[in-house]
mmCIF file of C-alpha atoms and ligand atoms in Angstrom:
data_model
loop_
_atom_site.group_PDB
_atom_site.id
_atom_site.type_symbol
_atom_site.label_atom_id
_atom_site.label_comp_id
_atom_site.label_asym_id
_atom_site.label_seq_id
_atom_site.Cartn_x
_atom_site.Cartn_y
_atom_site.Cartn_z
ATOM 1 C CA MET A 1 0.000 0.000 0.000
ATOM 2 C CA GLN A 2 1.466 3.368 -1.035
ATOM 3 C CA THR A 3 0.327 6.423 0.887
ATOM 4 C CA VAL A 4 0.757 10.151 0.180
ATOM 5 C CA GLN A 5 3.899 10.110 2.328
ATOM 6 C CA THR A 6 5.389 7.231 0.293
ATOM 7 C CA ILE A 7 4.899 9.186 -2.921
ATOM 8 C CA LEU A 8 6.188 12.460 -1.455
ATOM 9 C CA GLU A 9 9.350 10.647 -0.370
ATOM 10 C CA LYS A 10 9.660 8.972 -3.766
ATOM 11 C CA HIS A 11 9.472 12.429 -5.412
ATOM 12 C CA ARG A 12 12.024 13.795 -2.924
ATOM 13 C CA VAL A 13 9.643 16.461 -1.652
ATOM 14 C CA SER A 14 11.134 18.409 1.275
ATOM 15 C CA ASP A 15 9.846 17.677 4.785
ATOM 16 C CA SER A 16 8.507 21.225 5.066
ATOM 17 C CA LEU A 17 6.441 21.000 1.853
ATOM 18 C CA ALA A 18 5.206 17.551 2.891
ATOM 19 C CA GLN A 19 4.077 19.072 6.192
ATOM 20 C CA ALA A 20 2.136 21.847 4.419
ATOM 21 C CA ILE A 21 0.438 19.254 2.185
ATOM 22 C CA HIS A 22 -0.463 17.053 5.169
ATOM 23 C CA CYS A 23 -2.022 20.067 6.940
ATOM 24 C CA VAL A 24 -4.328 20.622 3.946
ATOM 25 C CA LEU A 25 -5.157 16.914 3.730
ATOM 26 C CA ASP A 26 -5.997 16.619 7.440
ATOM 27 C CA CYS A 27 -8.618 19.364 6.968
ATOM 28 C CA SER A 28 -9.984 17.683 3.842
ATOM 29 C CA LYS A 29 -10.602 14.486 5.822
ATOM 30 C CA GLU A 30 -12.725 16.444 8.283
ATOM 31 C CA ILE A 31 -14.611 18.183 5.473
ATOM 32 C CA SER A 32 -15.253 14.766 3.942
ATOM 33 C CA VAL A 33 -16.843 13.518 7.194
ATOM 34 C CA LEU A 34 -19.100 16.596 7.387
ATOM 35 C CA LEU A 35 -20.202 16.123 3.786
ATOM 36 C CA GLN A 36 -21.001 12.474 4.427
ATOM 37 C CA LYS A 37 -23.121 13.363 7.439
ATOM 38 C CA GLY A 38 -24.898 16.028 5.353
ATOM 39 C CA ALA A 39 -28.187 17.164 6.799
ATOM 40 C CA MET A 40 -27.549 15.102 9.952
ATOM 41 C CA ALA A 41 -24.664 17.427 10.864
ATOM 42 C CA GLY A 42 -26.858 20.491 10.224
ATOM 43 C CA VAL A 43 -24.328 21.811 7.721
ATOM 44 C CA LEU A 44 -26.429 22.016 4.543
ATOM 45 C CA GLY A 45 -28.089 25.144 3.184
ATOM 46 C CA SER A 46 -26.997 28.760 2.913
ATOM 47 C CA ALA A 47 -25.158 30.946 5.378
ATOM 48 C CA GLU A 48 -26.549 34.465 5.752
ATOM 49 C CA ASN A 49 -23.607 36.147 3.987
ATOM 50 C CA GLU A 50 -22.012 36.739 0.592
ATOM 51 C CA ASN A 51 -18.321 36.192 -0.179
ATOM 52 C CA VAL A 52 -15.955 38.675 -1.789
ATOM 53 C CA GLN A 53 -17.228 37.589 -5.234
ATOM 54 C CA GLY A 54 -20.784 38.578 -4.227
ATOM 55 C CA GLU A 55 -21.877 34.905 -4.212
ATOM 56 C CA THR A 56 -24.140 33.564 -1.488
ATOM 57 C CA GLN A 57 -22.057 31.339 0.778
ATOM 58 C CA LYS A 58 -23.205 27.877 1.734
ATOM 59 C CA LYS A 59 -22.791 26.914 5.386
ATOM 60 C CA LEU A 60 -20.204 24.355 4.337
ATOM 61 C CA ASP A 61 -18.249 27.008 2.385
ATOM 62 C CA VAL A 62 -17.881 28.914 5.642
ATOM 63 C CA ILE A 63 -17.183 25.854 7.804
ATOM 64 C CA SER A 64 -14.566 24.474 5.364
ATOM 65 C CA ASN A 65 -12.909 27.851 4.994
ATOM 66 C CA ASP A 66 -12.688 28.381 8.776
ATOM 67 C CA LEU A 67 -11.333 24.877 9.291
ATOM 68 C CA LEU A 68 -8.575 25.351 6.703
ATOM 69 C CA LYS A 69 -7.797 28.855 7.924
ATOM 70 C CA GLU A 70 -7.445 27.808 11.579
ATOM 71 C CA ARG A 71 -5.440 24.638 10.901
ATOM 72 C CA LEU A 72 -3.115 26.219 8.344
ATOM 73 C CA ALA A 73 -2.466 29.123 10.711
ATOM 74 C CA GLU A 74 -1.240 26.523 13.244
ATOM 75 C CA CYS A 75 0.909 24.727 10.645
ATOM 76 C CA PRO A 76 4.436 26.075 11.317
ATOM 77 C CA VAL A 77 5.587 25.862 7.680
ATOM 78 C CA VAL A 78 2.724 28.046 6.440
ATOM 79 C CA ALA A 79 3.549 31.761 6.241
ATOM 80 C CA GLY A 80 0.208 32.941 4.898
ATOM 81 C CA ILE A 81 -3.150 31.958 3.500
ATOM 82 C CA ALA A 82 -5.438 33.278 0.790
ATOM 83 C CA SER A 83 -8.892 31.859 0.180
ATOM 84 C CA GLU A 84 -11.834 32.300 -2.152
ATOM 85 C CA GLU A 85 -13.885 33.055 0.940
ATOM 86 C CA GLU A 86 -11.511 35.683 2.412
ATOM 87 C CA ASP A 87 -11.426 39.218 1.115
ATOM 88 C CA LEU A 88 -7.805 39.693 2.211
ATOM 89 C CA PRO A 89 -4.864 37.349 2.791
ATOM 90 C CA VAL A 90 -4.237 36.088 6.318
ATOM 91 C CA ALA A 91 -0.730 36.081 7.813
ATOM 92 C CA ALA A 92 0.156 32.836 9.625
ATOM 93 C CA ASN A 93 3.689 31.982 10.859
ATOM 94 C CA GLU A 94 6.693 34.269 10.657
ATOM 95 C CA ASP A 95 9.093 31.447 9.791
ATOM 96 C CA GLY A 96 6.736 29.712 7.381
ATOM 97 C CA GLN A 97 8.124 28.868 3.944
ATOM 98 C CA TYR A 98 4.856 28.523 2.036
ATOM 99 C CA LEU A 99 1.738 30.404 1.023
ATOM 100 C CA VAL A 100 -1.367 28.248 0.706
ATOM 101 C CA ILE A 101 -4.119 29.489 -1.589
ATOM 102 C CA TYR A 102 -7.357 27.569 -1.718
ATOM 103 C CA ASP A 103 -10.980 27.293 -2.746
ATOM 104 C CA PRO A 104 -12.380 25.484 0.318
ATOM 105 C CA LEU A 105 -15.397 24.027 -1.457
ATOM 106 C CA ASP A 106 -15.587 24.323 -5.210
ATOM 107 C CA GLY A 107 -18.995 23.656 -6.750
ATOM 108 C CA SER A 108 -20.729 24.369 -3.477
ATOM 109 C CA SER A 109 -24.088 24.825 -5.191
ATOM 110 C CA ASN A 110 -23.909 21.033 -5.636
ATOM 111 C CA ILE A 111 -23.787 20.336 -1.883
ATOM 112 C CA ASP A 112 -27.507 20.472 -1.219
ATOM 113 C CA ILE A 113 -28.234 18.010 -4.050
ATOM 114 C CA ASN A 114 -25.562 15.509 -2.928
ATOM 115 C CA VAL A 115 -23.414 15.944 -6.027
ATOM 116 C CA THR A 116 -19.595 16.064 -6.144
ATOM 117 C CA VAL A 117 -17.704 19.057 -4.736
ATOM 118 C CA GLY A 118 -14.018 19.560 -3.898
ATOM 119 C CA THR A 119 -11.276 21.509 -2.133
ATOM 120 C CA ILE A 120 -8.682 23.013 -4.510
ATOM 121 C CA PHE A 121 -5.240 24.061 -3.237
ATOM 122 C CA SER A 122 -2.163 25.773 -4.611
ATOM 123 C CA ILE A 123 1.111 26.071 -2.677
ATOM 124 C CA LEU A 124 3.611 28.844 -3.461
ATOM 125 C CA PRO A 125 6.978 29.719 -1.879
ATOM 126 C CA SER A 126 6.717 32.590 0.618
ATOM 127 C CA ARG A 127 10.055 34.223 -0.423
ATOM 128 C CA GLY A 128 10.204 35.961 2.962
ATOM 129 C CA GLU A 129 7.796 38.720 1.953
ATOM 130 C CA ASP A 130 5.015 40.104 4.152
ATOM 131 C CA PRO A 131 2.229 37.454 4.153
ATOM 132 C CA SER A 132 -0.411 40.000 5.121
ATOM 133 C CA LYS A 133 0.090 41.825 1.791
ATOM 134 C CA GLU A 134 -1.723 40.813 -1.384
ATOM 135 C CA ALA A 135 1.409 41.515 -3.478
ATOM 136 C CA THR A 136 3.261 38.633 -1.755
ATOM 137 C CA TYR A 137 0.806 36.145 -3.267
ATOM 138 C CA LEU A 138 0.878 37.540 -6.801
ATOM 139 C CA GLN A 139 3.174 34.909 -8.310
ATOM 140 C CA ASN A 140 2.423 33.187 -11.586
ATOM 141 C CA GLY A 141 1.350 29.535 -11.716
ATOM 142 C CA ARG A 142 4.839 28.336 -12.702
ATOM 143 C CA GLN A 143 5.997 29.173 -9.148
ATOM 144 C CA GLN A 144 3.625 26.599 -7.607
ATOM 145 C CA VAL A 145 5.538 23.933 -5.672
ATOM 146 C CA ALA A 146 2.433 21.787 -5.268
ATOM 147 C CA ALA A 147 -1.184 21.857 -6.401
ATOM 148 C CA GLY A 148 -4.135 19.566 -6.192
ATOM 149 C CA TYR A 149 -7.687 18.955 -5.164
ATOM 150 C CA VAL A 150 -9.626 16.668 -2.879
ATOM 151 C CA LEU A 151 -12.778 15.447 -4.552
ATOM 152 C CA TYR A 152 -15.752 14.562 -2.352
ATOM 153 C CA GLY A 153 -17.822 12.198 -4.496
ATOM 154 C CA PRO A 154 -18.876 8.573 -4.130
ATOM 155 C CA ALA A 155 -15.274 8.177 -2.895
ATOM 156 C CA THR A 156 -13.083 10.916 -1.437
ATOM 157 C CA MET A 157 -10.039 11.262 -3.683
ATOM 158 C CA LEU A 158 -6.866 13.315 -3.716
ATOM 159 C CA VAL A 159 -5.314 14.386 -7.010
ATOM 160 C CA MET A 160 -1.945 16.028 -6.570
ATOM 161 C CA SER A 161 1.240 17.168 -8.278
ATOM 162 C CA THR A 162 4.507 18.408 -6.818
ATOM 163 C CA GLY A 163 5.891 18.951 -10.324
ATOM 164 C CA LYS A 164 6.650 15.283 -10.983
ATOM 165 C CA GLY A 165 3.497 14.093 -12.709
ATOM 166 C CA VAL A 166 0.039 13.596 -11.256
ATOM 167 C CA ASP A 167 -0.961 10.884 -8.808
ATOM 168 C CA ILE A 168 -4.442 9.953 -7.585
ATOM 169 C CA PHE A 169 -5.194 8.645 -4.098
ATOM 170 C CA THR A 170 -8.423 7.305 -2.596
ATOM 171 C CA LEU A 171 -9.324 7.888 1.034
ATOM 172 C CA ASP A 172 -9.569 4.508 2.707
ATOM 173 C CA PRO A 173 -12.405 4.920 5.239
ATOM 174 C CA THR A 174 -10.965 2.115 7.384
ATOM 175 C CA SER A 175 -7.461 3.518 7.878
ATOM 176 C CA ASN A 176 -8.391 7.183 7.142
ATOM 177 C CA GLU A 177 -5.330 7.306 4.836
ATOM 178 C CA PHE A 178 -5.159 8.482 1.235
ATOM 179 C CA VAL A 179 -3.945 5.389 -0.637
ATOM 180 C CA LEU A 180 -2.346 5.570 -4.106
ATOM 181 C CA THR A 181 -4.827 4.253 -6.668
ATOM 182 C CA GLN A 182 -3.539 5.726 -9.978
ATOM 183 C CA GLU A 183 0.103 6.635 -10.525
ATOM 184 C CA GLN A 184 1.318 9.141 -13.137
ATOM 185 C CA VAL A 185 -2.002 9.815 -14.856
ATOM 186 C CA GLN A 186 -1.930 10.991 -18.492
ATOM 187 C CA ILE A 187 -4.745 12.825 -20.305
ATOM 188 C CA THR A 188 -5.576 11.346 -23.716
ATOM 189 C CA PRO A 189 -4.491 13.873 -26.369
ATOM 190 C CA SER A 190 -7.714 13.676 -28.407
ATOM 191 C CA THR A 191 -11.319 13.573 -27.274
ATOM 192 C CA LYS A 192 -14.975 13.572 -28.315
ATOM 193 C CA GLU A 193 -16.259 15.147 -25.089
ATOM 194 C CA PHE A 194 -16.677 18.820 -24.199
ATOM 195 C CA ALA A 195 -17.960 20.697 -21.154
ATOM 196 C CA ILE A 196 -19.319 24.233 -21.240
ATOM 197 C CA ASN A 197 -22.297 25.996 -19.693
ATOM 198 C CA MET A 198 -24.377 26.343 -22.875
ATOM 199 C CA SER A 199 -26.838 28.709 -21.199
ATOM 200 C CA ASN A 200 -24.199 31.448 -21.492
ATOM 201 C CA GLN A 201 -23.869 31.072 -25.262
ATOM 202 C CA ARG A 202 -25.198 34.517 -26.120
ATOM 203 C CA PHE A 203 -22.570 36.167 -23.901
ATOM 204 C CA TRP A 204 -19.500 34.516 -25.490
ATOM 205 C CA ALA A 205 -17.037 36.115 -27.876
ATOM 206 C CA GLU A 206 -17.123 35.194 -31.560
ATOM 207 C CA PRO A 207 -14.297 32.550 -31.575
ATOM 208 C CA VAL A 208 -16.050 30.477 -28.881
ATOM 209 C CA GLN A 209 -19.418 30.861 -30.643
ATOM 210 C CA THR A 210 -17.874 29.429 -33.834
ATOM 211 C CA TYR A 211 -15.890 26.659 -32.119
ATOM 212 C CA VAL A 212 -18.881 25.405 -30.097
ATOM 213 C CA SER A 213 -21.193 25.541 -33.108
ATOM 214 C CA ASP A 214 -18.614 23.431 -35.004
ATOM 215 C CA LEU A 215 -18.513 20.946 -32.075
ATOM 216 C CA LEU A 216 -22.303 20.690 -32.255
ATOM 217 C CA ALA A 217 -22.270 20.177 -36.031
ATOM 218 C CA GLY A 218 -20.930 16.609 -35.559
ATOM 219 C CA GLU A 219 -19.700 14.342 -38.358
ATOM 220 C CA GLU A 220 -21.061 16.651 -41.086
ATOM 221 C CA GLY A 221 -19.399 19.756 -39.591
ATOM 222 C CA PRO A 222 -15.850 21.064 -40.112
ATOM 223 C CA LEU A 223 -14.501 19.010 -37.175
ATOM 224 C CA ALA A 224 -15.955 15.812 -38.704
ATOM 225 C CA LYS A 225 -16.622 14.217 -35.303
ATOM 226 C CA ARG A 226 -19.683 13.536 -33.164
ATOM 227 C CA TYR A 227 -19.073 15.106 -29.741
ATOM 228 C CA ASN A 228 -20.825 14.449 -26.444
ATOM 229 C CA MET A 229 -21.365 17.071 -23.727
ATOM 230 C CA ARG A 230 -21.145 16.987 -19.905
ATOM 231 C CA TRP A 231 -21.660 19.724 -17.297
ATOM 232 C CA ILE A 232 -21.351 18.963 -13.576
ATOM 233 C CA ALA A 233 -21.085 22.626 -12.471
ATOM 234 C CA ALA A 234 -18.048 21.916 -10.312
ATOM 235 C CA MET A 235 -14.648 22.454 -11.915
ATOM 236 C CA VAL A 236 -13.082 19.782 -9.680
ATOM 237 C CA ALA A 237 -15.416 17.126 -11.049
ATOM 238 C CA GLU A 238 -14.931 18.270 -14.663
ATOM 239 C CA VAL A 239 -11.122 18.164 -14.316
ATOM 240 C CA HIS A 240 -11.341 14.778 -12.634
ATOM 241 C CA ARG A 241 -13.319 13.385 -15.573
ATOM 242 C CA ILE A 242 -10.803 14.866 -18.033
ATOM 243 C CA LEU A 243 -7.812 13.403 -16.171
ATOM 244 C CA ASN A 244 -9.470 10.002 -16.340
ATOM 245 C CA ARG A 245 -10.943 9.894 -19.845
ATOM 246 C CA GLY A 246 -9.980 13.088 -21.674
ATOM 247 C CA GLY A 247 -12.141 15.996 -22.781
ATOM 248 C CA ILE A 248 -12.127 19.771 -22.971
ATOM 249 C CA PHE A 249 -13.534 22.017 -20.236
ATOM 250 C CA MET A 250 -14.300 25.623 -21.037
ATOM 251 C CA TYR A 251 -15.374 28.616 -19.004
ATOM 252 C CA PRO A 252 -14.668 31.292 -21.598
ATOM 253 C CA TRP A 253 -14.637 35.060 -21.519
ATOM 254 C CA ASP A 254 -18.165 36.420 -21.514
ATOM 255 C CA ASN A 255 -19.674 39.857 -21.445
ATOM 256 C CA ARG A 256 -21.799 39.417 -18.323
ATOM 257 C CA GLU A 257 -21.104 41.500 -15.254
ATOM 258 C CA PRO A 258 -19.617 40.710 -12.775
ATOM 259 C CA ASN A 259 -18.153 37.617 -14.441
ATOM 260 C CA LYS A 260 -15.961 39.422 -16.973
ATOM 261 C CA PRO A 261 -13.498 38.169 -18.162
ATOM 262 C CA GLY A 262 -14.775 34.729 -17.089
ATOM 263 C CA LYS A 263 -16.249 33.194 -13.975
ATOM 264 C CA LEU A 264 -13.300 31.238 -12.657
ATOM 265 C CA ARG A 265 -10.537 32.549 -10.435
ATOM 266 C CA LEU A 266 -6.914 32.437 -11.568
ATOM 267 C CA MET A 267 -5.088 31.805 -8.312
ATOM 268 C CA TYR A 268 -7.186 29.107 -6.667
ATOM 269 C CA GLU A 269 -8.934 27.510 -9.670
ATOM 270 C CA GLY A 270 -7.042 28.281 -12.900
ATOM 271 C CA ASN A 271 -3.458 27.864 -11.679
ATOM 272 C CA PRO A 272 -3.728 24.683 -9.580
ATOM 273 C CA MET A 273 -5.893 22.951 -12.200
ATOM 274 C CA SER A 274 -3.511 24.058 -14.964
ATOM 275 C CA MET A 275 -0.554 22.564 -13.082
ATOM 276 C CA LEU A 276 -2.385 19.226 -12.816
ATOM 277 C CA VAL A 277 -3.476 19.290 -16.453
ATOM 278 C CA GLU A 278 -0.013 20.198 -17.789
ATOM 279 C CA GLN A 279 1.693 17.674 -15.513
ATOM 280 C CA ALA A 280 -0.660 15.044 -16.972
ATOM 281 C CA GLY A 281 0.276 15.962 -20.564
ATOM 282 C CA GLY A 282 -2.734 18.206 -21.279
ATOM 283 C CA LEU A 283 -2.968 21.905 -22.075
ATOM 284 C CA SER A 284 -4.564 24.816 -20.199
ATOM 285 C CA VAL A 285 -4.929 28.266 -21.779
ATOM 286 C CA ASN A 286 -6.967 31.451 -21.441
ATOM 287 C CA GLY A 287 -7.592 31.645 -25.220
ATOM 288 C CA GLU A 288 -4.239 33.322 -25.846
ATOM 289 C CA ILE A 289 -1.515 32.014 -23.532
ATOM 290 C CA ASN A 290 -0.933 29.240 -21.008
ATOM 291 C CA ILE A 291 -2.786 30.107 -17.817
ATOM 292 C CA MET A 292 0.279 29.506 -15.640
ATOM 293 C CA ASP A 293 2.169 32.203 -17.584
ATOM 294 C CA ILE A 294 -0.320 34.919 -16.609
ATOM 295 C CA GLU A 295 1.145 37.440 -14.149
ATOM 296 C CA PRO A 296 -1.572 37.889 -11.523
ATOM 297 C CA GLU A 297 -2.658 41.373 -10.519
ATOM 298 C CA LYS A 298 -5.154 40.424 -7.805
ATOM 299 C CA ILE A 299 -5.763 37.387 -5.615
ATOM 300 C CA HIS A 300 -9.395 37.184 -6.698
ATOM 301 C CA GLN A 301 -8.707 37.854 -10.385
ATOM 302 C CA ARG A 302 -10.883 35.981 -12.889
ATOM 303 C CA VAL A 303 -9.616 34.152 -15.950
ATOM 304 C CA PRO A 304 -11.130 32.512 -19.046
ATOM 305 C CA VAL A 305 -10.301 28.781 -19.065
ATOM 306 C CA PHE A 306 -9.875 26.167 -21.818
ATOM 307 C CA LEU A 307 -8.243 23.019 -20.507
ATOM 308 C CA GLY A 308 -7.914 19.315 -21.144
ATOM 309 C CA SER A 309 -6.897 17.045 -24.016
ATOM 310 C CA LYS A 310 -4.002 18.727 -25.802
ATOM 311 C CA GLU A 311 -5.188 18.398 -29.399
ATOM 312 C CA GLU A 312 -8.698 19.644 -28.584
ATOM 313 C CA VAL A 313 -7.438 22.642 -26.582
ATOM 314 C CA GLU A 314 -5.086 23.483 -29.471
ATOM 315 C CA LYS A 315 -8.117 23.334 -31.786
ATOM 316 C CA ALA A 316 -10.045 25.756 -29.541
ATOM 317 C CA LEU A 317 -6.978 28.006 -29.471
ATOM 318 C CA SER A 318 -6.751 28.024 -33.272
ATOM 319 C CA TYR A 319 -10.237 29.598 -33.455
ATOM 320 C CA HIS A 320 -8.992 32.425 -31.230
ATOM 321 C CA LYS A 321 -5.857 32.933 -33.328
ATOM 322 C CA ALA A 322 -7.896 32.975 -36.549
HETATM 323 P P1 AFP B 1 -19.339 27.563 -6.698
HETATM 324 O O1 AFP B 1 -18.210 27.004 -5.871
HETATM 325 O O2 AFP B 1 -19.751 28.919 -6.266
HETATM 326 O O3 AFP B 1 -20.485 26.609 -6.816
HETATM 327 O O4 AFP B 1 -18.751 27.783 -8.172
HETATM 328 C C1 AFP B 1 -18.159 26.725 -8.865
HETATM 329 C C2 AFP B 1 -17.664 27.214 -10.180
HETATM 330 O O5 AFP B 1 -16.875 28.336 -9.989
HETATM 331 C C3 AFP B 1 -16.885 26.138 -10.941
HETATM 332 O O6 AFP B 1 -16.484 25.063 -10.196
HETATM 333 C C4 AFP B 1 -17.837 25.660 -12.008
HETATM 334 O O7 AFP B 1 -17.188 25.234 -13.139
HETATM 335 C C5 AFP B 1 -18.711 26.831 -12.241
HETATM 336 O O8 AFP B 1 -18.735 27.566 -11.026
HETATM 337 C C6 AFP B 1 -20.098 26.439 -12.679
HETATM 338 O O9 AFP B 1 -20.918 27.538 -12.693
HETATM 339 P P2 AFP B 1 -22.233 27.622 -13.590
HETATM 340 O O10 AFP B 1 -22.741 26.230 -13.825
HETATM 341 O O11 AFP B 1 -23.149 28.483 -12.793
HETATM 342 O O12 AFP B 1 -21.839 28.267 -14.862
#
């Protein structure tokens, strides 16, 4: 049986980074228990507040965020924290070497209907700068030393990269350990499956309008292929499907306020997912450049996303270039 620790040692990850990762994973195990108890734990439904994005928070968004915030603040290797649910970054330990950025519960609108959600995390070096300042966190995705997500579905799974490929672990409910179940996952380069929220069609820019209409045209269209569509409304679940059987996931630029230039957030959705996708041989772009090459200007910055099977993402990109 290979555990997370076995793999971290195999990849020669430093003890300090391993400690930061374990702190995140310990919280995810507690979140998993709360999700399994659901209504019995009194944690379903909405909290009374909105987050910094103006979205109504679910009770479990708040509970998961507080859990991660408190535990990571006690984790000596963590210098600072930034979260989807926190307006400003939170300073943690003076001698900490890492900044942990996270979306505590992605896809939280799925919680009340018992559909998959997940915790996404991105770990950056602290570089000794002030962890209470937003500027300290504004590093591009290439600086990530680890990224991953914990998926709470029929099984609780961890998908993680420390820059040496992507490994998938399943939480064994008996031992409460994440056990390696898929080593060095690779995304198939071509696909017949796409994911996009079609209800936003009228808000998209012209290249996405054309590309999606060509996908829908099937065998008789210019792409000469019959495509299938999926939409789970949780990026974690979409990326998990793509890692396992290929596909393209898109949340493009659209002209709606306040979602311009896209709904998803660069630092705790775009960057960690892009690291996983690239490490698994896929591609992740904003329509122009690789997402991890974007220099962030704000922690809560939004980004258009096209990620997944390399050949399909290149195809989507070619519509933008044309
Ligand atoms: P929530 O965490 O607020 O539910 O948002 C999840 C998310 O940002 C992302 O995971 C999904 O891909 C996307 O929203 C789905 O949103 P829509 O289905 O409303 O377009």
